[in-house]
Each structure stands twice: as C-alpha cells, then as structure tokens.
Amino acid sequence: PPRLAIVIPALDEEASIGAAVASALDAGCGARPAVVVVDGGSADGTARAARRAGATVREVWRVVGVMRGVVG
C-alpha cells in the first residue's frame, strides 16, 4: 500500500486536473503516492480527466459548513 496520499479538491478543473494529478504522482519521493481527487460536483469532465490521469476520484455533491471571510 502507498505510504503517501495526496488529496486534491477540484471543481470544474477539466482543463488542468490532468497536470495536477501528474505532478502529484511525481511527488512521491521514490514511492508511488495514492492520489485522490475530491470533485465537488463539477459540471465538466473533471472526474473523468482525473481518472484518466491515474487518480482515484471521490465525488461530493453537497458541502456543509463552509466558512468564508473569517477574520480573527
């Protein structure tokens, strides 16, 4: 089993997700990492392109509890 897992969140990134997955696969420092793309409900072919590039894809259709603009 891989000793390194890289998770890439994505939304409508069909044009660039292949390069991101390839970069992540090359970042394994000698071991092939597990690359997981979490697709947040893309309307394009993001999930298909990520799978084609070698990633495992998890599709998430509802995100709950997103905080924006939090200033401490």
N, CA, C and O of each residue as an XYZ file, in Angstrom:
288
protein
N       0.824     -1.209      0.000
C       0.000      0.000      0.000
C       0.858      1.258      0.000
O       1.968      1.249      0.533
N       0.356      2.343     -0.592
C       1.119      3.588     -0.621
C       1.355      4.130      0.780
O       0.520      3.971      1.671
N       2.504      4.772      0.960
C       2.823      5.389      2.244
C       2.492      6.874      2.237
O       2.562      7.542      3.270
N       2.134      7.380      1.079
C       1.831      8.800      0.932
C       0.525      8.932      0.170
O       0.346      8.298     -0.870
N      -0.386      9.749      0.677
C      -1.640     10.039     -0.026
C      -1.728     11.540     -0.248
O      -1.475     12.331      0.661
N      -2.079     11.912     -1.436
C      -2.238     13.320     -1.792
C      -3.692     13.520     -2.201
O      -4.197     12.825     -3.084
N      -4.363     14.475     -1.555
C      -5.767     14.758     -1.838
C      -5.854     16.099     -2.552
O      -5.311     17.101     -2.087
N      -6.543     16.103     -3.687
C      -6.690     17.320     -4.487
C      -8.174     17.662     -4.582
O      -8.924     16.930     -5.228
N      -8.619     18.752     -3.960
C     -10.006     19.183     -4.140
C     -10.149     19.843     -5.512
O      -9.247     20.553     -5.955
N     -11.275     19.612     -6.182
C     -11.439     20.170     -7.524
C     -12.896     20.497     -7.811
O     -13.807     19.826     -7.325
N     -13.100     21.533     -8.605
C     -14.422     21.911     -9.086
C     -14.248     22.540    -10.463
O     -13.637     23.600    -10.599
N     -14.784     21.884    -11.474
C     -14.709     22.362    -12.863
C     -13.272     22.643    -13.297
O     -12.957     23.734    -13.773
N     -12.415     21.651    -13.127
C     -10.993     21.783    -13.454
C     -10.557     20.819    -14.552
O      -9.405     20.386    -14.576
N     -11.471     20.481    -15.463
C     -11.156     19.505    -16.505
C      -9.870     19.833    -17.266
O      -9.079     18.938    -17.563
N      -9.663     21.100    -17.577
C      -8.509     21.504    -18.381
C      -7.180     21.351    -17.647
O      -6.142     21.191    -18.289
N      -7.190     21.398    -16.317
C      -5.924     21.396    -15.590
C      -5.719     20.217    -14.641
O      -4.616     20.038    -14.124
N      -6.748     19.412    -14.399
C      -6.619     18.367    -13.382
C      -5.616     17.288    -13.783
O      -4.961     16.709    -12.916
N      -5.486     17.013    -15.053
C      -4.517     16.005    -15.504
C      -3.095     16.377    -15.117
O      -2.337     15.531    -14.641
N      -2.728     17.640    -15.318
C      -1.390     18.102    -14.948
C      -1.206     18.082    -13.440
O      -0.123     17.757    -12.953
N      -2.258     18.427    -12.689
C      -2.162     18.406    -11.231
C      -1.955     16.985    -10.722
O      -1.144     16.759     -9.823
N      -2.680     16.030    -11.289
C      -2.523     14.624    -10.885
C      -1.130     14.123    -11.256
O      -0.483     13.446    -10.457
N      -0.666     14.448    -12.452
C       0.676     14.029    -12.874
C       1.741     14.577    -11.935
O       2.678     13.865    -11.572
N       1.602     15.829    -11.545
C       2.548     16.442    -10.617
C       2.521     15.738     -9.267
O       3.565     15.485     -8.667
N       1.316     15.423     -8.794
C       1.188     14.728     -7.511
C       1.808     13.333     -7.584
O       2.471     12.900     -6.642
N       1.598     12.635     -8.684
C       2.175     11.296     -8.838
C       3.705     11.343     -8.853
O       4.361     10.401     -8.407
N       4.269     12.432     -9.363
C       5.724     12.596     -9.396
C       6.301     13.033     -8.061
O       7.521     13.032     -7.896
N       5.461     13.407     -7.105
C       5.919     13.938     -5.821
C       6.147     12.857     -4.773
O       6.331     13.171     -3.597
N       6.138     11.611     -5.173
C       6.195     10.518     -4.219
C       7.542     10.220     -3.616
O       7.644      9.311     -2.793
N       8.589     10.944     -3.985
C       9.921     10.738     -3.415
C      10.355      9.275     -3.524
O      10.847      8.692     -2.559
N      10.168      8.697     -4.695
C      10.597      7.327     -4.920
C       9.503      6.293     -4.773
O       9.660      5.171     -5.254
N       8.412      6.626     -4.131
C       7.275      5.713     -3.989
C       6.076      6.319     -4.705
O       5.905      7.538     -4.716
N       5.259      5.479     -5.294
C       4.069      5.993     -5.987
C       2.997      6.337     -4.951
O       2.509      5.451     -4.249
N       2.627      7.620     -4.850
C       1.615      8.004     -3.864
C       0.213      7.639     -4.342
O      -0.015      7.443     -5.536
N      -0.701      7.553     -3.422
C      -2.111      7.444     -3.765
C      -2.609      8.867     -3.983
O      -2.458      9.719     -3.107
N      -3.194      9.125     -5.131
C      -3.714     10.453     -5.434
C      -5.235     10.355     -5.492
O      -5.796      9.586     -6.273
N      -5.886     11.147     -4.653
C      -7.342     11.156     -4.580
C      -7.830     12.551     -4.950
O      -7.451     13.538     -4.320
N      -8.666     12.625     -5.969
C      -9.282     13.886     -6.356
C     -10.692     13.896     -5.779
O     -11.478     12.983     -6.031
N     -11.010     14.928     -5.006
C     -12.347     15.092     -4.454
C     -13.045     16.128     -5.316
O     -12.750     17.321     -5.246
N     -13.972     15.652     -6.129
C     -14.698     16.503     -7.071
C     -15.970     17.013     -6.404
O     -16.822     16.226     -5.993
N     -16.091     18.323     -6.300
C     -17.209     18.941     -5.609
C     -18.430     19.184     -6.466
O     -19.121     20.185     -6.278
N     -18.720     18.285     -7.413
C     -19.915     18.437     -8.242
C     -19.655     19.169     -9.542
O     -20.492     19.955     -9.986
N     -18.528     18.930    -10.150
C     -18.162     19.609    -11.394
C     -19.186     19.385    -12.502
O     -19.779     18.312    -12.616
N     -19.377     20.419    -13.313
C     -20.285     20.344    -14.454
C     -19.549     19.952    -15.732
O     -20.176     19.732    -16.768
N     -18.232     19.866    -15.665
C     -17.449     19.483    -16.838
C     -16.929     18.052    -16.643
O     -17.510     17.292    -15.869
N     -15.869     17.684    -17.316
C     -15.334     16.334    -17.237
C     -14.188     16.173    -16.262
O     -13.286     15.370    -16.501
N     -14.202     16.916    -15.172
C     -13.120     16.868    -14.194
C     -12.875     15.451    -13.680
O     -11.736     14.985    -13.684
N     -13.915     14.766    -13.243
C     -13.760     13.425    -12.679
C     -13.186     12.454    -13.714
O     -12.282     11.678    -13.404
N     -13.702     12.498    -14.921
C     -13.222     11.621    -15.993
C     -11.741     11.890    -16.291
O     -10.957     10.952    -16.436
N     -11.361     13.164    -16.381
C      -9.972     13.528    -16.672
C      -9.045     13.096    -15.535
O      -7.926     12.652    -15.787
N      -9.500     13.222    -14.294
C      -8.686     12.812    -13.145
C      -8.457     11.304    -13.148
O      -7.346     10.839    -12.894
N      -9.502     10.549    -13.434
C      -9.356      9.082    -13.514
C      -8.391      8.702    -14.629
O      -7.532      7.839    -14.449
N      -8.538      9.349    -15.779
C      -7.668      9.078    -16.927
C      -6.204      9.354    -16.575
O      -5.307      8.681    -17.083
N      -5.963     10.335    -15.712
C      -4.599     10.696    -15.319
C      -4.037      9.774    -14.238
O      -2.846      9.839    -13.933
N      -4.874      8.921    -13.657
C      -4.374      7.962    -12.677
C      -4.824      8.174    -11.247
O      -4.336      7.499    -10.341
N      -5.739      9.094    -11.028
C      -6.214      9.371     -9.671
C      -7.446      8.527     -9.338
O      -8.180      8.088    -10.223
N      -7.647      8.317     -8.059
C      -8.915      7.809     -7.554
C      -9.802      9.028     -7.365
O      -9.337     10.065     -6.892
N     -11.074      8.916     -7.728
C     -11.972     10.074     -7.637
C     -13.095      9.786     -6.654
O     -13.716      8.724     -6.691
N     -13.342     10.737     -5.785
C     -14.489     10.715     -4.880
C     -15.324     11.932     -5.236
O     -14.826     13.058     -5.236
N     -16.578     11.706     -5.537
C     -17.458     12.814     -5.912
C     -18.324     13.211     -4.728
O     -18.993     12.376     -4.119
N     -18.298     14.501     -4.412
C     -19.055     15.061     -3.295
C     -20.054     16.035     -3.895
O     -19.674     16.959     -4.613
N     -21.312     15.830     -3.604
C     -22.332     16.674     -4.213
C     -22.864     17.734     -3.277
O     -23.528     18.667     -3.728
N     -22.594     17.623     -1.986
C     -23.088     18.621     -1.041
C     -22.005     18.909     -0.012
O     -21.491     18.007      0.650
N     -21.681     20.158      0.102
C     -20.690     20.582      1.082
C     -21.412     21.375      2.158
O     -22.127     22.330      1.856
N     -21.231     20.987      3.397
C     -21.913     21.632      4.514
C     -20.879     22.304      5.419
O     -19.814     21.740      5.672
N     -21.188     23.489      5.898
C     -20.340     24.141      6.881
C     -19.158     24.897      6.303
O     -18.119     24.994      6.956
N     -19.286     25.433      5.105
C     -18.196     26.208      4.519
C     -18.184     27.592      5.148
O     -19.204     28.281      5.171
N     -17.025     27.996      5.658
C     -16.888     29.321      6.262
C     -16.092     30.209      5.309
O     -15.027     29.822      4.830
N     -16.610     31.381      5.046
C     -15.929     32.319      4.154
C     -15.642     33.621      4.889
O     -16.444     34.077      5.704
N     -14.508     34.203      4.596
C     -14.181     35.520      5.114
C     -14.088     35.612      6.620
O     -14.467     36.624      7.209
N     -13.591     34.572      7.241
C     -13.462     34.592      8.701
C     -12.226     35.392      9.068
O     -11.125     35.092      8.607
N     -12.404     36.394      9.884
C     -11.295     37.231     10.330
C     -11.198     37.087     11.846
O     -12.184     37.252     12.565
N      -9.978     36.774     12.323
C      -9.816     36.538     13.759
C      -9.339     37.715     14.524
O      -9.166     37.633     15.740
